[in-house]
mmCIF file of C-alpha atoms in Angstrom:
data_model
loop_
_atom_site.group_PDB
_atom_site.id
_atom_site.type_symbol
_atom_site.label_atom_id
_atom_site.label_comp_id
_atom_site.label_asym_id
_atom_site.label_seq_id
_atom_site.Cartn_x
_atom_site.Cartn_y
_atom_site.Cartn_z
ATOM 1 C CA MET H 177 9.010 111.038 118.388
ATOM 2 C CA GLN H 178 8.728 114.442 116.726
ATOM 3 C CA GLN H 179 10.396 116.009 119.754
ATOM 4 C CA ASP H 180 13.291 113.593 119.757
ATOM 5 C CA ARG H 181 13.898 114.141 116.157
ATOM 6 C CA ILE H 182 13.923 117.746 116.493
ATOM 7 C CA ARG H 183 16.393 117.534 119.584
ATOM 8 C CA TRP H 184 18.850 115.280 117.815
ATOM 9 C CA ASN H 185 18.389 117.226 114.363
ATOM 10 C CA GLN H 186 19.600 120.283 116.705
ATOM 11 C CA LYS H 187 22.591 118.257 117.918
ATOM 12 C CA TYR H 188 23.654 117.525 114.500
ATOM 13 C CA THR H 189 23.395 120.918 113.547
ATOM 14 C CA ASP H 190 25.080 122.654 116.611
ATOM 15 C CA GLU H 191 27.669 120.080 117.529
ATOM 16 C CA THR H 192 30.659 118.259 115.997
ATOM 17 C CA HIS H 193 30.492 114.445 115.801
ATOM 18 C CA PRO H 194 33.189 111.789 114.926
ATOM 19 C CA ILE H 195 33.394 110.976 111.163
ATOM 20 C CA ASN H 196 35.782 107.953 111.595
ATOM 21 C CA PRO H 197 34.249 104.792 112.309
ATOM 22 C CA SER H 198 34.207 103.431 115.789
ATOM 23 C CA ARG H 199 37.387 101.561 116.798
ATOM 24 C CA ILE H 200 35.263 98.370 117.542
ATOM 25 C CA VAL H 201 33.586 98.367 114.396
ATOM 26 C CA GLN H 202 36.869 98.613 112.532
ATOM 27 C CA ASP H 203 38.333 95.846 114.755
ATOM 28 C CA PHE H 204 35.629 93.102 114.232
ATOM 29 C CA TYR H 205 33.665 93.882 111.226
ATOM 30 C CA ASN H 206 35.674 91.335 108.944
ATOM 31 C CA LEU H 207 34.329 88.529 111.205
ATOM 32 C CA ALA H 208 31.070 88.947 109.875
ATOM 33 C CA PRO H 209 29.910 87.289 106.616
ATOM 34 C CA LYS H 210 29.459 89.609 103.596
ATOM 35 C CA GLY H 211 25.749 90.494 103.299
ATOM 36 C CA ARG H 212 23.059 92.740 105.124
ATOM 37 C CA VAL H 213 24.131 95.159 108.113
ATOM 38 C CA LEU H 214 21.678 96.893 110.452
ATOM 39 C CA ASP H 215 23.379 99.944 111.810
ATOM 40 C CA ILE H 216 21.200 101.054 114.991
ATOM 41 C CA ALA H 217 21.338 104.805 115.889
ATOM 42 C CA ALA H 218 23.452 105.188 112.930
ATOM 43 C CA GLY H 219 23.842 109.165 113.907
ATOM 44 C CA ASN H 220 25.904 110.643 111.089
ATOM 45 C CA GLY H 221 26.539 107.431 109.135
ATOM 46 C CA ARG H 222 30.143 107.077 110.066
ATOM 47 C CA ASN H 223 29.898 103.198 110.661
ATOM 48 C CA ALA H 224 27.236 102.815 107.984
ATOM 49 C CA LEU H 225 29.510 104.208 105.303
ATOM 50 C CA PHE H 226 32.658 102.405 106.373
ATOM 51 C CA LEU H 227 30.782 99.267 106.205
ATOM 52 C CA ALA H 228 29.111 100.063 102.893
ATOM 53 C CA LYS H 229 32.584 100.823 101.532
ATOM 54 C CA ASN H 230 33.698 97.342 102.683
ATOM 55 C CA GLY H 231 31.245 95.555 100.581
ATOM 56 C CA PHE H 232 28.195 95.313 102.957
ATOM 57 C CA TYR H 233 24.563 96.489 102.151
ATOM 58 C CA VAL H 234 23.743 98.729 105.136
ATOM 59 C CA ASP H 235 20.327 99.576 106.548
ATOM 60 C CA ALA H 236 21.239 102.629 108.534
ATOM 61 C CA VAL H 237 18.356 103.728 111.147
ATOM 62 C CA ASP H 238 18.397 106.771 113.051
ATOM 63 C CA ILE H 239 15.608 109.195 114.320
ATOM 64 C CA SER H 240 17.515 112.254 112.997
ATOM 65 C CA ASP H 241 17.348 112.828 109.289
ATOM 66 C CA MET H 242 20.061 115.712 109.769
ATOM 67 C CA GLY H 243 22.555 113.183 110.885
ATOM 68 C CA PHE H 244 22.423 111.526 107.522
ATOM 69 C CA ASN H 245 23.303 114.802 105.535
ATOM 70 C CA ARG H 246 27.040 113.785 105.583
ATOM 71 C CA VAL H 247 26.480 110.585 103.794
ATOM 72 C CA SER H 248 23.304 110.647 101.991
ATOM 73 C CA LYS H 249 24.600 110.392 98.536
ATOM 74 C CA HIS H 250 28.094 108.723 99.288
ATOM 75 C CA HIS H 251 27.409 105.168 98.352
ATOM 76 C CA ILE H 252 25.091 103.001 96.519
ATOM 77 C CA ASN H 253 25.043 100.293 99.409
ATOM 78 C CA LEU H 254 23.501 102.708 102.016
ATOM 79 C CA ASN H 255 19.715 102.482 102.711
ATOM 80 C CA LEU H 256 19.153 105.497 105.277
ATOM 81 C CA ILE H 257 15.923 104.803 107.285
ATOM 82 C CA CYS H 258 14.771 107.869 109.488
ATOM 83 C CA ALA H 259 12.902 105.858 112.177
ATOM 84 C CA ASP H 260 12.030 106.016 115.939
ATOM 85 C CA LEU H 261 13.900 103.044 117.444
ATOM 86 C CA ASP H 262 11.388 102.960 120.377
ATOM 87 C CA ASN H 263 8.994 101.517 117.599
ATOM 88 C CA PHE H 264 11.366 99.875 115.132
ATOM 89 C CA ASP H 265 11.061 96.303 114.502
ATOM 90 C CA ILE H 266 14.157 94.189 113.417
ATOM 91 C CA PRO H 267 13.059 91.382 110.904
ATOM 92 C CA LYS H 268 14.308 87.773 111.913
ATOM 93 C CA ASP H 269 17.067 86.158 110.231
ATOM 94 C CA ARG H 270 18.089 89.084 108.275
ATOM 95 C CA TYR H 271 21.520 90.661 109.134
ATOM 96 C CA SER H 272 25.083 89.271 108.800
ATOM 97 C CA LEU H 273 25.927 92.147 111.037
ATOM 98 C CA ILE H 274 24.137 94.356 113.587
ATOM 99 C CA VAL H 275 25.835 97.325 114.965
ATOM 100 C CA ASN H 276 24.837 99.456 117.889
ATOM 101 C CA CYS H 277 27.280 102.212 119.006
ATOM 102 C CA ARG H 278 26.576 104.605 121.690
ATOM 103 C CA PHE H 279 22.861 103.888 121.946
ATOM 104 C CA LEU H 280 20.960 101.846 124.555
ATOM 105 C CA GLU H 281 17.326 100.626 123.971
ATOM 106 C CA ARG H 282 17.028 97.360 126.010
ATOM 107 C CA ARG H 283 13.718 96.435 124.336
ATOM 108 C CA LEU H 284 15.806 95.684 121.114
ATOM 109 C CA PHE H 285 18.007 93.207 122.643
ATOM 110 C CA PRO H 286 16.096 89.928 121.833
ATOM 111 C CA PHE H 287 15.289 91.303 118.583
ATOM 112 C CA MET H 288 18.990 92.007 117.632
ATOM 113 C CA GLN H 289 19.770 88.210 118.516
ATOM 114 C CA GLU H 290 16.759 87.159 116.357
ATOM 115 C CA GLY H 291 17.616 89.624 113.571
ATOM 116 C CA LEU H 292 21.057 87.884 112.890
ATOM 117 C CA VAL H 293 21.537 85.080 110.562
ATOM 118 C CA SER H 294 23.415 81.950 111.563
ATOM 119 C CA GLY H 295 27.008 82.894 111.816
ATOM 120 C CA GLY H 296 25.851 86.598 112.098
ATOM 121 C CA LEU H 297 27.899 89.058 114.295
ATOM 122 C CA LEU H 298 26.600 91.599 116.791
ATOM 123 C CA ILE H 299 28.985 94.593 117.629
ATOM 124 C CA PHE H 300 27.630 96.492 120.661
ATOM 125 C CA GLU H 301 29.107 99.206 122.438
ATOM 126 C CA THR H 302 27.678 101.872 124.769
ATOM 127 C CA TYR H 303 27.757 103.656 128.072
ATOM 128 C CA LEU H 304 28.158 102.286 131.338
ATOM 129 C CA GLU H 305 27.266 103.471 135.034
ATOM 130 C CA PRO H 306 30.309 104.741 136.452
ATOM 131 C CA LEU H 307 31.868 102.304 138.750
ATOM 132 C CA GLY H 308 30.988 103.088 142.424
ATOM 133 C CA LYS H 309 29.117 106.147 141.419
ATOM 134 C CA LYS H 310 25.220 106.321 141.761
ATOM 135 C CA ILE H 311 23.464 108.129 139.017
ATOM 136 C CA GLU H 312 20.472 109.930 140.589
ATOM 137 C CA GLU H 313 18.771 111.406 137.464
ATOM 138 C CA PRO H 314 16.433 108.529 136.388
ATOM 139 C CA SER H 315 16.444 109.642 132.771
ATOM 140 C CA ARG H 316 20.089 109.468 132.585
ATOM 141 C CA ARG H 317 20.324 106.101 134.357
ATOM 142 C CA LYS H 318 17.898 104.410 131.937
ATOM 143 C CA HIS H 319 20.638 105.152 129.164
ATOM 144 C CA LEU H 320 23.422 103.473 130.975
ATOM 145 C CA LEU H 321 24.171 99.816 131.138
ATOM 146 C CA LYS H 322 24.902 98.345 134.771
ATOM 147 C CA LYS H 323 27.949 96.183 135.401
ATOM 148 C CA ASN H 324 27.934 93.184 133.191
ATOM 149 C CA GLU H 325 24.426 93.584 132.091
ATOM 150 C CA LEU H 326 25.444 93.848 128.305
ATOM 151 C CA LEU H 327 27.239 90.237 128.827
ATOM 152 C CA HIS H 328 24.254 88.700 130.351
ATOM 153 C CA ALA H 329 21.791 90.055 127.888
ATOM 154 C CA PHE H 330 23.724 88.348 125.037
ATOM 155 C CA LEU H 331 24.830 85.108 126.548
ATOM 156 C CA PRO H 332 22.862 83.254 123.945
ATOM 157 C CA LEU H 333 25.659 84.357 121.488
ATOM 158 C CA GLN H 334 29.078 83.219 121.201
ATOM 159 C CA ILE H 335 30.825 85.887 122.887
ATOM 160 C CA LEU H 336 34.076 86.617 121.119
ATOM 161 C CA PHE H 337 34.975 89.882 122.995
ATOM 162 C CA TYR H 338 33.889 91.751 126.180
ATOM 163 C CA ARG H 339 35.196 94.560 128.121
ATOM 164 C CA GLU H 340 34.090 97.197 130.548
ATOM 165 C CA THR H 341 36.544 100.139 130.592
ATOM 166 C CA ARG H 342 37.022 103.698 131.152
ATOM 167 C CA GLU H 343 37.948 105.928 128.149
ATOM 168 C CA SER H 344 39.365 109.359 128.108
ATOM 169 C CA ASP H 345 39.479 112.011 125.491
ATOM 170 C CA GLU H 346 39.562 115.877 125.521
ATOM 171 C CA LYS H 347 35.948 115.957 126.581
ATOM 172 C CA GLY H 348 36.558 113.915 129.682
ATOM 173 C CA SER H 349 36.064 110.308 130.792
ATOM 174 C CA GLU H 350 33.358 107.948 130.278
ATOM 175 C CA TYR H 351 32.746 104.222 131.123
ATOM 176 C CA ILE H 352 32.028 101.927 128.166
ATOM 177 C CA ALA H 353 30.879 98.402 127.703
ATOM 178 C CA SER H 354 31.918 96.533 124.601
ATOM 179 C CA LEU H 355 30.657 93.232 123.240
ATOM 180 C CA VAL H 356 31.098 91.187 120.042
ATOM 181 C CA GLY H 357 29.094 88.051 119.569
ATOM 182 C CA MET H 358 28.209 85.687 117.208
ATOM 183 C CA LYS H 359 24.906 83.692 116.616
ATOM 184 C CA ASN H 360 25.412 80.104 116.260
ATOM 185 C CA GLY H 361 23.204 77.418 114.695
#
Protein backbone atom coordinates (compact mmCIF):
# COMPACT_ATOMS: atom_id res chain seq x y z
CA MET A 1 0.00 0.00 0.00
CA GLN A 2 2.72 2.47 0.93
CA GLN A 3 4.47 2.06 -2.44
CA ASP A 4 1.19 2.68 -4.28
CA ARG A 5 0.54 5.78 -2.18
CA ILE A 6 4.03 7.12 -2.90
CA ARG A 7 3.64 6.44 -6.64
CA TRP A 8 0.23 8.14 -6.86
CA ASN A 9 1.29 11.06 -4.67
CA GLN A 10 4.19 11.60 -7.08
CA LYS A 11 1.79 11.56 -10.05
CA TYR A 12 -0.39 14.22 -8.43
CA THR A 13 2.71 16.30 -7.74
CA ASP A 14 4.33 15.94 -11.18
CA GLU A 15 1.42 15.74 -13.63
CA THR A 16 -1.65 17.79 -14.38
CA HIS A 17 -5.03 16.11 -14.03
CA PRO A 18 -8.49 17.17 -15.21
CA ILE A 19 -10.33 19.42 -12.79
CA ASN A 20 -13.77 19.33 -14.40
CA PRO A 21 -16.09 16.47 -13.46
CA SER A 22 -16.30 13.51 -15.81
CA ARG A 23 -18.81 13.98 -18.60
CA ILE A 24 -20.66 10.78 -17.64
CA VAL A 25 -21.07 12.04 -14.06
CA GLN A 26 -22.41 15.38 -15.29
CA ASP A 27 -24.83 13.62 -17.65
CA PHE A 28 -26.31 11.08 -15.21
CA TYR A 29 -25.83 12.13 -11.55
CA ASN A 30 -29.28 13.74 -11.46
CA LEU A 31 -30.92 10.29 -11.88
CA ALA A 32 -29.72 9.31 -8.40
CA PRO A 33 -31.83 10.04 -5.32
CA LYS A 34 -30.23 12.68 -3.07
CA GLY A 35 -28.21 11.11 -0.30
CA ARG A 36 -24.76 9.66 0.23
CA VAL A 37 -22.26 9.10 -2.60
CA LEU A 38 -19.19 6.89 -2.77
CA ASP A 39 -16.55 8.16 -5.19
CA ILE A 40 -14.14 5.27 -5.73
CA ALA A 41 -10.55 6.22 -6.62
CA ALA A 42 -11.56 9.87 -6.36
CA GLY A 43 -8.15 11.15 -7.47
CA ASN A 44 -8.08 14.92 -7.18
CA GLY A 45 -11.73 15.03 -6.13
CA ARG A 46 -13.14 16.52 -9.33
CA ASN A 47 -16.29 14.33 -9.28
CA ALA A 48 -16.61 14.40 -5.49
CA LEU A 49 -16.56 18.20 -5.33
CA PHE A 50 -19.08 18.48 -8.19
CA LEU A 51 -21.45 16.08 -6.43
CA ALA A 52 -21.05 17.80 -3.05
CA LYS A 53 -21.91 21.13 -4.67
CA ASN A 54 -25.02 19.46 -6.09
CA GLY A 55 -26.41 18.44 -2.70
CA PHE A 56 -24.88 15.01 -2.05
CA TYR A 57 -22.85 13.90 0.97
CA VAL A 58 -19.73 12.39 -0.57
CA ASP A 59 -17.32 9.75 0.74
CA ALA A 60 -14.34 10.21 -1.60
CA VAL A 61 -11.84 7.35 -1.36
CA ASP A 62 -8.34 7.32 -2.84
CA ILE A 63 -4.93 5.96 -1.92
CA SER A 64 -3.30 9.33 -2.60
CA ASP A 65 -3.62 12.05 -0.02
CA MET A 66 -1.89 14.49 -2.41
CA GLY A 67 -4.74 14.18 -4.89
CA PHE A 68 -7.15 15.57 -2.32
CA ASN A 69 -5.15 18.77 -1.76
CA ARG A 70 -7.23 20.62 -4.36
CA VAL A 71 -10.56 19.92 -2.63
CA SER A 72 -9.70 19.32 1.01
CA LYS A 73 -11.40 22.47 2.37
CA HIS A 74 -13.83 23.25 -0.44
CA HIS A 75 -17.09 21.78 0.80
CA ILE A 76 -18.66 20.66 4.05
CA ASN A 77 -20.32 17.66 2.33
CA LEU A 78 -16.96 16.07 1.47
CA ASN A 79 -15.59 13.22 3.56
CA LEU A 80 -12.09 12.47 2.22
CA ILE A 81 -10.86 8.95 2.96
CA CYS A 82 -7.26 8.02 2.23
CA ALA A 83 -7.40 4.22 1.86
CA ASP A 84 -6.12 1.38 -0.28
CA LEU A 85 -9.02 0.14 -2.39
CA ASP A 86 -7.45 -3.34 -2.48
CA ASN A 87 -8.67 -3.67 1.12
CA PHE A 88 -11.56 -1.20 1.26
CA ASP A 89 -15.01 -2.47 2.27
CA ILE A 90 -18.17 -0.89 0.91
CA PRO A 91 -21.02 -0.97 3.46
CA LYS A 92 -24.27 -2.60 2.30
CA ASP A 93 -27.29 -0.46 1.39
CA ARG A 94 -25.55 2.82 2.13
CA TYR A 95 -25.15 4.84 -1.07
CA SER A 96 -27.65 6.48 -3.40
CA LEU A 97 -24.84 6.91 -5.94
CA ILE A 98 -21.54 5.13 -6.49
CA VAL A 99 -19.06 6.62 -8.96
CA ASN A 100 -16.07 4.74 -10.35
CA CYS A 101 -14.13 6.62 -13.04
CA ARG A 102 -10.85 5.53 -14.59
CA PHE A 103 -10.17 2.80 -12.04
CA LEU A 104 -10.57 -0.97 -12.11
CA GLU A 105 -10.67 -3.31 -9.13
CA ARG A 106 -12.86 -6.26 -10.08
CA ARG A 107 -13.03 -7.46 -6.47
CA LEU A 108 -15.28 -4.47 -5.73
CA PHE A 109 -17.94 -5.28 -8.37
CA PRO A 110 -20.33 -7.24 -6.10
CA PHE A 111 -19.76 -4.83 -3.20
CA MET A 112 -20.66 -1.86 -5.40
CA GLN A 113 -24.01 -3.47 -6.18
CA GLU A 114 -24.65 -4.36 -2.53
CA GLY A 115 -23.57 -0.87 -1.43
CA LEU A 116 -26.39 0.81 -3.36
CA VAL A 117 -29.73 1.54 -1.74
CA SER A 118 -32.86 0.55 -3.63
CA GLY A 119 -33.15 3.00 -6.52
CA GLY A 120 -29.45 3.86 -6.17
CA LEU A 121 -27.31 4.56 -9.21
CA LEU A 122 -23.92 3.27 -10.33
CA ILE A 123 -21.85 5.37 -12.74
CA PHE A 124 -18.82 3.40 -13.93
CA GLU A 125 -16.33 4.33 -16.64
CA THR A 126 -12.87 2.95 -17.21
CA TYR A 127 -10.36 1.70 -19.73
CA LEU A 128 -11.05 -1.09 -22.18
CA GLU A 129 -8.64 -3.37 -24.00
CA PRO A 130 -8.08 -1.92 -27.46
CA LEU A 131 -10.22 -3.80 -29.95
CA GLY A 132 -8.22 -6.23 -32.05
CA LYS A 133 -5.02 -5.60 -30.05
CA LYS A 134 -3.55 -8.05 -27.60
CA ILE A 135 -1.98 -6.49 -24.50
CA GLU A 136 1.11 -8.52 -23.64
CA GLU A 137 2.09 -6.87 -20.36
CA PRO A 138 0.16 -8.74 -17.58
CA SER A 139 0.23 -5.80 -15.14
CA ARG A 140 -1.33 -3.48 -17.76
CA ARG A 141 -3.87 -6.09 -18.86
CA LYS A 142 -5.32 -6.48 -15.35
CA HIS A 143 -6.27 -2.78 -15.43
CA LEU A 144 -8.21 -3.06 -18.70
CA LEU A 145 -11.71 -4.41 -19.21
CA LYS A 146 -12.45 -6.97 -21.88
CA LYS A 147 -15.21 -6.38 -24.42
CA ASN A 148 -18.63 -6.41 -22.67
CA GLU A 149 -17.04 -7.34 -19.32
CA LEU A 150 -18.44 -4.27 -17.54
CA LEU A 151 -21.92 -4.90 -18.93
CA HIS A 152 -21.94 -8.55 -17.84
CA ALA A 153 -20.55 -7.74 -14.38
CA PHE A 154 -23.48 -5.44 -13.59
CA LEU A 155 -26.40 -7.21 -15.30
CA PRO A 156 -28.26 -7.50 -11.94
CA LEU A 157 -28.73 -3.72 -12.18
CA GLN A 158 -31.19 -2.10 -14.55
CA ILE A 159 -28.82 -0.85 -17.25
CA LEU A 160 -29.76 2.69 -18.25
CA PHE A 161 -26.72 3.40 -20.42
CA TYR A 162 -23.85 1.33 -21.79
CA ARG A 163 -21.23 1.91 -24.45
CA GLU A 164 -17.76 0.96 -25.48
CA THR A 165 -16.00 3.60 -27.52
CA ARG A 166 -12.71 5.09 -28.57
CA GLU A 167 -11.97 8.55 -27.21
CA SER A 168 -9.30 10.86 -28.56
CA ASP A 169 -7.67 13.95 -27.13
CA GLU A 170 -4.33 15.77 -27.30
CA LYS A 171 -2.59 12.87 -25.53
CA GLY A 172 -3.81 10.25 -28.02
CA SER A 173 -6.69 7.82 -28.02
CA GLU A 174 -7.96 5.17 -25.64
CA TYR A 175 -10.81 2.72 -25.48
CA ILE A 176 -13.39 3.33 -22.76
CA ALA A 177 -16.32 1.32 -21.38
CA SER A 178 -19.13 3.30 -19.72
CA LEU A 179 -22.10 2.05 -17.72
CA VAL A 180 -24.94 3.60 -15.76
CA GLY A 181 -27.14 1.18 -13.82
CA MET A 182 -29.86 1.40 -11.19
CA LYS A 183 -30.49 -1.01 -8.33
CA ASN A 184 -34.10 -2.17 -8.23
CA GLY A 185 -35.92 -3.65 -5.25
